[in-house]
PDB file of C-alpha atoms in Angstrom:
ATOM      1  CA  GLU K  16     -46.941  15.073 -26.351  1.00 93.00           C
ATOM      2  CA  ILE K  17     -50.317  16.769 -26.774  1.00 94.00           C
ATOM      3  CA  VAL K  18     -50.393  20.021 -24.792  1.00 96.00           C
ATOM      4  CA  LEU K  19     -53.822  21.163 -23.621  1.00 97.00           C
ATOM      5  CA  THR K  20     -54.250  24.888 -22.948  1.00 98.00           C
ATOM      6  CA  GLN K  21     -57.302  25.960 -20.970  1.00 98.00           C
ATOM      7  CA  SER K  22     -58.756  29.432 -20.948  1.00 95.00           C
ATOM      8  CA  PRO K  23     -59.462  31.541 -19.121  1.00 97.00           C
ATOM      9  CA  GLY K  24     -57.255  30.759 -16.146  1.00 97.00           C
ATOM     10  CA  THR K  25     -59.894  32.176 -13.812  1.00 98.00           C
ATOM     11  CA  LEU K  26     -63.528  32.873 -14.574  1.00 97.00           C
ATOM     12  CA  SER K  27     -65.574  35.053 -12.226  1.00 97.00           C
ATOM     13  CA  LEU K  28     -69.339  34.645 -12.560  1.00 97.00           C
ATOM     14  CA  SER K  29     -72.479  34.771 -10.465  1.00 97.00           C
ATOM     15  CA  PRO K  30     -74.914  31.947  -9.709  1.00 97.00           C
ATOM     16  CA  GLY K  31     -77.464  31.649 -12.486  1.00 97.00           C
ATOM     17  CA  GLU K  32     -75.038  32.823 -15.175  1.00 97.00           C
ATOM     18  CA  ARG K  33     -73.694  30.731 -18.051  1.00 98.00           C
ATOM     19  CA  ALA K  34     -70.077  29.538 -17.954  1.00 98.00           C
ATOM     20  CA  THR K  35     -68.040  28.719 -21.035  1.00 98.00           C
ATOM     21  CA  LEU K  36     -64.648  27.059 -20.527  1.00 98.00           C
ATOM     22  CA  SER K  37     -62.223  26.412 -23.379  1.00 98.00           C
ATOM     23  CA  CYS K  38     -59.638  23.691 -23.948  1.00 98.00           C
ATOM     24  CA  ARG K  39     -57.303  23.947 -26.953  1.00 97.00           C
ATOM     25  CA  ALA K  40     -55.002  21.101 -28.000  1.00 95.00           C
ATOM     26  CA  SER K  41     -51.583  21.457 -29.640  1.00 95.00           C
ATOM     27  CA  GLN K  42     -52.586  18.770 -32.140  1.00 93.00           C
ATOM     28  CA  SER K  43     -55.808  17.087 -33.112  1.00 92.00           C
ATOM     29  CA  VAL K  44     -57.492  14.963 -30.444  1.00 92.00           C
ATOM     30  CA  SER K  45     -59.996  12.308 -31.355  1.00 83.00           C
ATOM     31  CA  SER K  46     -63.327  13.463 -29.942  1.00 72.00           C
ATOM     32  CA  SER K  47     -63.741  10.052 -28.440  1.00 79.00           C
ATOM     33  CA  TYR K  48     -60.889  10.776 -26.078  1.00 94.00           C
ATOM     34  CA  LEU K  49     -61.500  14.207 -24.521  1.00 95.00           C
ATOM     35  CA  ALA K  50     -62.797  14.455 -20.958  1.00 97.00           C
ATOM     36  CA  TRP K  51     -63.629  17.162 -18.441  1.00 98.00           C
ATOM     37  CA  TYR K  52     -63.236  16.879 -14.650  1.00 98.00           C
ATOM     38  CA  GLN K  53     -64.359  19.001 -11.720  1.00 98.00           C
ATOM     39  CA  GLN K  54     -62.235  19.320  -8.600  1.00 98.00           C
ATOM     40  CA  LYS K  55     -63.275  21.011  -5.371  1.00 98.00           C
ATOM     41  CA  PRO K  56     -60.769  21.951  -2.624  1.00 96.00           C
ATOM     42  CA  GLY K  57     -59.529  18.923  -0.708  1.00 95.00           C
ATOM     43  CA  GLN K  58     -61.389  16.497  -2.968  1.00 97.00           C
ATOM     44  CA  ALA K  59     -60.463  14.151  -5.768  1.00 98.00           C
ATOM     45  CA  PRO K  60     -61.385  15.077  -9.337  1.00 98.00           C
ATOM     46  CA  ARG K  61     -64.798  13.941 -10.584  1.00 98.00           C
ATOM     47  CA  LEU K  62     -65.522  12.960 -14.167  1.00 98.00           C
ATOM     48  CA  LEU K  63     -68.117  15.230 -15.804  1.00 98.00           C
ATOM     49  CA  ILE K  64     -67.830  14.643 -19.543  1.00 97.00           C
ATOM     50  CA  TYR K  65     -66.146  11.957 -21.635  1.00 96.00           C
ATOM     51  CA  GLY K  66     -65.944  11.472 -25.370  1.00 94.00           C
ATOM     52  CA  ALA K  67     -66.095  15.284 -25.656  1.00 95.00           C
ATOM     53  CA  SER K  68     -69.876  15.406 -25.160  1.00 96.00           C
ATOM     54  CA  SER K  69     -71.166  12.453 -23.115  1.00 96.00           C
ATOM     55  CA  ARG K  70     -72.173  13.191 -19.531  1.00 97.00           C
ATOM     56  CA  ALA K  71     -70.913  10.802 -16.884  1.00 96.00           C
ATOM     57  CA  THR K  72     -73.361   9.013 -14.628  1.00 94.00           C
ATOM     58  CA  GLY K  73     -75.157  11.352 -12.236  1.00 96.00           C
ATOM     59  CA  ILE K  74     -73.939  14.583 -13.836  1.00 97.00           C
ATOM     60  CA  PRO K  75     -76.697  17.213 -14.149  1.00 97.00           C
ATOM     61  CA  ASP K  76     -77.756  18.218 -17.640  1.00 96.00           C
ATOM     62  CA  ARG K  77     -76.674  21.833 -17.062  1.00 98.00           C
ATOM     63  CA  PHE K  78     -73.181  20.501 -17.888  1.00 98.00           C
ATOM     64  CA  SER K  79     -72.491  19.969 -21.584  1.00 98.00           C
ATOM     65  CA  GLY K  80     -69.406  19.409 -23.701  1.00 97.00           C
ATOM     66  CA  SER K  81     -68.741  20.116 -27.338  1.00 96.00           C
ATOM     67  CA  GLY K  82     -65.969  20.486 -29.858  1.00 95.00           C
ATOM     68  CA  SER K  83     -63.676  18.526 -32.121  1.00 93.00           C
ATOM     69  CA  GLY K  84     -60.155  18.495 -33.484  1.00 92.00           C
ATOM     70  CA  THR K  85     -58.204  20.977 -31.390  1.00 94.00           C
ATOM     71  CA  ASP K  86     -60.981  23.080 -29.818  1.00 96.00           C
ATOM     72  CA  PHE K  87     -63.265  21.848 -27.068  1.00 96.00           C
ATOM     73  CA  THR K  88     -65.719  23.594 -24.760  1.00 97.00           C
ATOM     74  CA  LEU K  89     -67.376  22.839 -21.440  1.00 98.00           C
ATOM     75  CA  THR K  90     -70.575  24.815 -20.870  1.00 98.00           C
ATOM     76  CA  ILE K  91     -72.474  25.133 -17.612  1.00 98.00           C
ATOM     77  CA  SER K  92     -75.841  26.546 -18.557  1.00 96.00           C
ATOM     78  CA  ARG K  93     -76.925  28.038 -15.236  1.00 96.00           C
ATOM     79  CA  LEU K  94     -74.387  28.084 -12.438  1.00 97.00           C
ATOM     80  CA  GLU K  95     -75.338  26.617  -9.096  1.00 97.00           C
ATOM     81  CA  PRO K  96     -73.367  27.473  -5.922  1.00 96.00           C
ATOM     82  CA  GLU K  97     -71.824  23.988  -5.889  1.00 97.00           C
ATOM     83  CA  ASP K  98     -70.376  24.444  -9.401  1.00 98.00           C
ATOM     84  CA  PHE K  99     -67.649  26.832  -8.272  1.00 97.00           C
ATOM     85  CA  ALA K 100     -64.502  24.725  -8.494  1.00 98.00           C
ATOM     86  CA  VAL K 101     -61.499  24.009 -10.728  1.00 98.00           C
ATOM     87  CA  TYR K 102     -62.132  22.302 -14.079  1.00 98.00           C
ATOM     88  CA  TYR K 103     -59.611  20.259 -16.037  1.00 98.00           C
ATOM     89  CA  CYS K 104     -59.728  18.891 -19.560  1.00 98.00           C
ATOM     90  CA  GLN K 105     -57.873  15.673 -20.410  1.00 97.00           C
ATOM     91  CA  GLN K 106     -56.950  13.798 -23.552  1.00 96.00           C
ATOM     92  CA  TYR K 107     -56.721  10.032 -23.212  1.00 93.00           C
ATOM     93  CA  GLY K 108     -56.326   7.143 -25.613  1.00 78.00           C
ATOM     94  CA  SER K 109     -55.435   9.437 -28.512  1.00 73.00           C
ATOM     95  CA  SER K 110     -51.733   9.640 -27.782  1.00 82.00           C
ATOM     96  CA  LEU K 111     -49.328   8.976 -24.934  1.00 88.00           C
ATOM     97  CA  PRO K 112     -48.655  10.482 -22.533  1.00 94.00           C
ATOM     98  CA  ILE K 113     -52.154  11.125 -21.258  1.00 96.00           C
ATOM     99  CA  THR K 114     -52.256  14.854 -20.552  1.00 97.00           C
ATOM    100  CA  PHE K 115     -54.368  17.341 -18.636  1.00 98.00           C
ATOM    101  CA  GLY K 116     -54.892  21.037 -19.153  1.00 98.00           C
ATOM    102  CA  GLN K 117     -53.616  23.384 -16.467  1.00 98.00           C
ATOM    103  CA  GLY K 118     -57.142  24.024 -15.176  1.00 98.00           C
ATOM    104  CA  THR K 119     -59.705  26.823 -15.095  1.00 98.00           C
ATOM    105  CA  ARG K 120     -60.750  28.171 -11.715  1.00 98.00           C
ATOM    106  CA  LEU K 121     -64.423  29.115 -11.663  1.00 98.00           C
ATOM    107  CA  GLU K 122     -65.018  31.551  -8.823  1.00 97.00           C
ATOM    108  CA  ILE K 123     -68.021  33.401  -7.460  1.00 94.00           C
ATOM    109  CA  LYS K 124     -68.179  37.021  -8.559  1.00 92.00           C
TER     110      LYS K 124
ATOM    111  CA  GLU O  21     -70.773   1.378  -4.249  1.00 95.00           C
ATOM    112  CA  VAL O  22     -67.658   1.656  -6.379  1.00 96.00           C
ATOM    113  CA  GLN O  23     -64.777   2.711  -4.147  1.00 97.00           C
ATOM    114  CA  LEU O  24     -61.033   3.209  -4.403  1.00 98.00           C
ATOM    115  CA  VAL O  25     -58.977   3.774  -1.257  1.00 98.00           C
ATOM    116  CA  GLU O  26     -55.290   4.679  -1.430  1.00 98.00           C
ATOM    117  CA  SER O  27     -52.779   4.129   1.344  1.00 98.00           C
ATOM    118  CA  GLY O  28     -49.039   4.086   1.909  1.00 97.00           C
ATOM    119  CA  GLY O  29     -48.178   7.765   1.604  1.00 97.00           C
ATOM    120  CA  GLY O  30     -45.920   9.565   4.020  1.00 97.00           C
ATOM    121  CA  LEU O  31     -42.678  11.445   4.507  1.00 98.00           C
ATOM    122  CA  VAL O  32     -39.584  10.010   2.834  1.00 98.00           C
ATOM    123  CA  GLN O  33     -36.082  11.357   2.270  1.00 97.00           C
ATOM    124  CA  PRO O  34     -34.751  12.062  -1.231  1.00 97.00           C
ATOM    125  CA  GLY O  35     -33.447   8.855  -2.750  1.00 97.00           C
ATOM    126  CA  GLY O  36     -35.805   6.770  -0.646  1.00 98.00           C
ATOM    127  CA  SER O  37     -38.598   4.385  -1.580  1.00 98.00           C
ATOM    128  CA  LEU O  38     -42.298   4.078  -0.887  1.00 98.00           C
ATOM    129  CA  ARG O  39     -45.030   1.691  -1.983  1.00 98.00           C
ATOM    130  CA  LEU O  40     -48.535   2.969  -2.527  1.00 98.00           C
ATOM    131  CA  SER O  41     -51.604   0.735  -2.518  1.00 98.00           C
ATOM    132  CA  CYS O  42     -55.109   1.236  -3.862  1.00 98.00           C
ATOM    133  CA  ALA O  43     -57.854  -1.058  -2.581  1.00 98.00           C
ATOM    134  CA  ALA O  44     -60.808  -1.453  -4.922  1.00 98.00           C
ATOM    135  CA  SER O  45     -64.334  -2.518  -4.034  1.00 98.00           C
ATOM    136  CA  GLY O  46     -67.832  -2.477  -5.486  1.00 97.00           C
ATOM    137  CA  PHE O  47     -66.855  -3.611  -8.987  1.00 97.00           C
ATOM    138  CA  THR O  48     -65.068  -6.432 -10.811  1.00 97.00           C
ATOM    139  CA  PHE O  49     -61.533  -5.118 -10.417  1.00 98.00           C
ATOM    140  CA  SER O  50     -60.013  -7.666 -12.784  1.00 97.00           C
ATOM    141  CA  SER O  51     -62.056  -6.287 -15.693  1.00 97.00           C
ATOM    142  CA  TYR O  52     -60.739  -2.735 -15.597  1.00 97.00           C
ATOM    143  CA  SER O  53     -57.533  -0.931 -16.478  1.00 96.00           C
ATOM    144  CA  MET O  54     -56.215   1.376 -13.788  1.00 98.00           C
ATOM    145  CA  ASN O  55     -54.111   4.504 -13.501  1.00 98.00           C
ATOM    146  CA  TRP O  56     -52.084   6.552 -11.061  1.00 98.00           C
ATOM    147  CA  VAL O  57     -52.332  10.343 -11.260  1.00 98.00           C
ATOM    148  CA  ARG O  58     -50.550  12.854  -9.036  1.00 98.00           C
ATOM    149  CA  GLN O  59     -51.055  16.463  -8.038  1.00 98.00           C
ATOM    150  CA  ALA O  60     -48.257  18.539  -6.552  1.00 98.00           C
ATOM    151  CA  PRO O  61     -49.348  21.011  -3.859  1.00 97.00           C
ATOM    152  CA  GLY O  62     -51.313  23.844  -5.448  1.00 95.00           C
ATOM    153  CA  LYS O  63     -50.677  22.487  -8.947  1.00 97.00           C
ATOM    154  CA  GLY O  64     -52.568  20.651 -11.682  1.00 98.00           C
ATOM    155  CA  LEU O  65     -53.003  16.985 -12.487  1.00 98.00           C
ATOM    156  CA  GLU O  66     -50.215  14.813 -13.922  1.00 98.00           C
ATOM    157  CA  TRP O  67     -50.811  11.294 -15.202  1.00 98.00           C
ATOM    158  CA  VAL O  68     -48.181   8.893 -13.842  1.00 98.00           C
ATOM    159  CA  SER O  69     -48.870   5.352 -15.001  1.00 98.00           C
ATOM    160  CA  TYR O  70     -51.369   2.941 -16.589  1.00 97.00           C
ATOM    161  CA  ILE O  71     -51.854  -0.805 -16.276  1.00 97.00           C
ATOM    162  CA  SER O  72     -54.284  -2.924 -18.265  1.00 96.00           C
ATOM    163  CA  SER O  73     -56.687  -5.359 -16.609  1.00 96.00           C
ATOM    164  CA  SER O  74     -54.394  -8.355 -17.100  1.00 97.00           C
ATOM    165  CA  SER O  75     -51.158  -6.399 -16.513  1.00 97.00           C
ATOM    166  CA  SER O  76     -50.141  -7.145 -20.103  1.00 97.00           C
ATOM    167  CA  THR O  77     -49.837  -3.453 -21.020  1.00 95.00           C
ATOM    168  CA  ILE O  78     -48.082  -0.876 -18.853  1.00 97.00           C
ATOM    169  CA  TYR O  79     -47.191   2.737 -19.565  1.00 96.00           C
ATOM    170  CA  TYR O  80     -45.336   5.412 -17.614  1.00 97.00           C
ATOM    171  CA  ALA O  81     -44.856   9.134 -17.816  1.00 97.00           C
ATOM    172  CA  ASP O  82     -41.299  10.036 -18.773  1.00 97.00           C
ATOM    173  CA  SER O  83     -40.875  11.817 -15.425  1.00 97.00           C
ATOM    174  CA  VAL O  84     -41.114   8.508 -13.511  1.00 98.00           C
ATOM    175  CA  LYS O  85     -39.932   5.927 -16.041  1.00 98.00           C
ATOM    176  CA  GLY O  86     -37.207   3.724 -14.606  1.00 97.00           C
ATOM    177  CA  ARG O  87     -37.994   4.777 -11.027  1.00 98.00           C
ATOM    178  CA  PHE O  88     -41.653   3.806 -10.512  1.00 98.00           C
ATOM    179  CA  THR O  89     -43.283   0.416 -11.072  1.00 98.00           C
ATOM    180  CA  ILE O  90     -47.025  -0.131 -11.365  1.00 98.00           C
ATOM    181  CA  SER O  91     -48.520  -3.522 -10.580  1.00 98.00           C
ATOM    182  CA  ARG O  92     -51.783  -5.123  -9.553  1.00 98.00           C
ATOM    183  CA  ASP O  93     -53.087  -8.206  -7.771  1.00 98.00           C
ATOM    184  CA  ASN O  94     -56.512  -9.059  -9.151  1.00 98.00           C
ATOM    185  CA  ALA O  95     -57.040 -11.728  -6.490  1.00 98.00           C
ATOM    186  CA  LYS O  96     -56.659  -9.039  -3.821  1.00 98.00           C
ATOM    187  CA  ASN O  97     -58.493  -6.295  -5.756  1.00 98.00           C
ATOM    188  CA  SER O  98     -55.461  -4.095  -5.324  1.00 98.00           C
ATOM    189  CA  LEU O  99     -53.317  -1.734  -7.366  1.00 98.00           C
ATOM    190  CA  TYR O 100     -49.783  -0.745  -6.388  1.00 98.00           C
ATOM    191  CA  LEU O 101     -47.162   1.857  -7.191  1.00 98.00           C
ATOM    192  CA  GLN O 102     -43.585   1.123  -6.127  1.00 98.00           C
ATOM    193  CA  MET O 103     -41.669   4.395  -6.052  1.00 98.00           C
ATOM    194  CA  ASN O 104     -37.862   4.307  -5.878  1.00 98.00           C
ATOM    195  CA  SER O 105     -35.174   7.000  -6.085  1.00 98.00           C
ATOM    196  CA  LEU O 106     -37.687   9.586  -4.937  1.00 98.00           C
ATOM    197  CA  ARG O 107     -37.004  13.250  -5.642  1.00 98.00           C
ATOM    198  CA  ASP O 108     -38.310  16.475  -4.149  1.00 97.00           C
ATOM    199  CA  GLU O 109     -40.440  16.972  -7.267  1.00 97.00           C
ATOM    200  CA  ASP O 110     -42.287  13.708  -6.602  1.00 98.00           C
ATOM    201  CA  THR O 111     -44.013  15.388  -3.655  1.00 98.00           C
ATOM    202  CA  ALA O 112     -47.733  15.222  -4.441  1.00 98.00           C
ATOM    203  CA  VAL O 113     -51.071  13.707  -3.637  1.00 98.00           C
ATOM    204  CA  TYR O 114     -51.247  10.416  -5.526  1.00 98.00           C
ATOM    205  CA  TYR O 115     -54.641   9.251  -6.792  1.00 98.00           C
ATOM    206  CA  CYS O 116     -55.611   5.914  -8.256  1.00 98.00           C
ATOM    207  CA  ALA O 117     -58.317   6.069 -10.906  1.00 98.00           C
ATOM    208  CA  ARG O 118     -60.253   3.475 -12.863  1.00 98.00           C
ATOM    209  CA  ASP O 119     -60.613   3.571 -16.629  1.00 94.00           C
ATOM    210  CA  ASN O 120     -64.276   3.763 -17.592  1.00 91.00           C
ATOM    211  CA  PRO O 121     -65.253   1.876 -20.782  1.00 87.00           C
ATOM    212  CA  SER O 122     -64.312   4.903 -22.880  1.00 87.00           C
ATOM    213  CA  GLY O 123     -60.950   5.261 -21.162  1.00 89.00           C
ATOM    214  CA  ALA O 124     -61.735   8.343 -19.092  1.00 96.00           C
ATOM    215  CA  PHE O 125     -60.917   8.161 -15.392  1.00 98.00           C
ATOM    216  CA  ASP O 126     -63.892   7.304 -13.192  1.00 97.00           C
ATOM    217  CA  PRO O 127     -63.940   7.068 -10.257  1.00 97.00           C
ATOM    218  CA  TRP O 128     -60.901   8.386  -8.399  1.00 98.00           C
ATOM    219  CA  GLY O 129     -59.732   7.520  -4.917  1.00 98.00           C
ATOM    220  CA  GLN O 130     -59.402  10.173  -2.228  1.00 98.00           C
ATOM    221  CA  GLY O 131     -55.622  10.315  -2.652  1.00 98.00           C
ATOM    222  CA  THR O 132     -52.586   9.745  -0.447  1.00 98.00           C
ATOM    223  CA  LEU O 133     -49.938  12.392   0.203  1.00 98.00           C
ATOM    224  CA  VAL O 134     -46.301  11.641  -0.520  1.00 98.00           C
ATOM    225  CA  THR O 135     -43.785  14.162   0.795  1.00 98.00           C
ATOM    226  CA  VAL O 136     -40.154  13.870  -0.267  1.00 98.00           C
ATOM    227  CA  SER O 137     -37.972  16.007   1.964  1.00 96.00           C
ATOM    228  CA  SER O 138     -34.840  15.822   4.045  1.00 94.00           C
TER     229      SER O 138
END
């Protein structure tokens, strides 16, 4: 099983700042199969990034993904108030079971 | 509009059974693989099961293998999860989610809460 470790656990930033979230895999993940999701309280997760760097439909370009192998990053260039949420990385299609990271909580400083 | 709506959650005693449904609309359901994902209260996301568009390929997480059964009815645009021998640790919000062409999950339903408790 591929274990995904996200860091930091909590990130405290202010609107307008840049956020950098990390996802590290216990073994290599094909870049084609790494996704990022955003989840707000009481809501279902929403796909942001798939294939490590492709934005999903309707996702603003302030969200970007990068990385390969075992190290992946989600960057939010300038935080908007609605961006404060929990973010999960996921590996899919590379190996079963499909796994998620434990999440990074992005909170307002 | 692409939409997934889960139903069937509720309170069940340990050892009991429950059947979840996911009604799909706004897309050609029979062309897409589907998944169930769960989230225990205050916890992260756990993938539960996958079914291909024709039901020819099915996978389960080890934590539910032998107890849960995923199925679909393409004529009814519906996905199902039959859950037997339920345990306290199965308590969670259960989401259905569609595979996008790359295999990522998009969109997700709003979820249905399953509580296993005596």
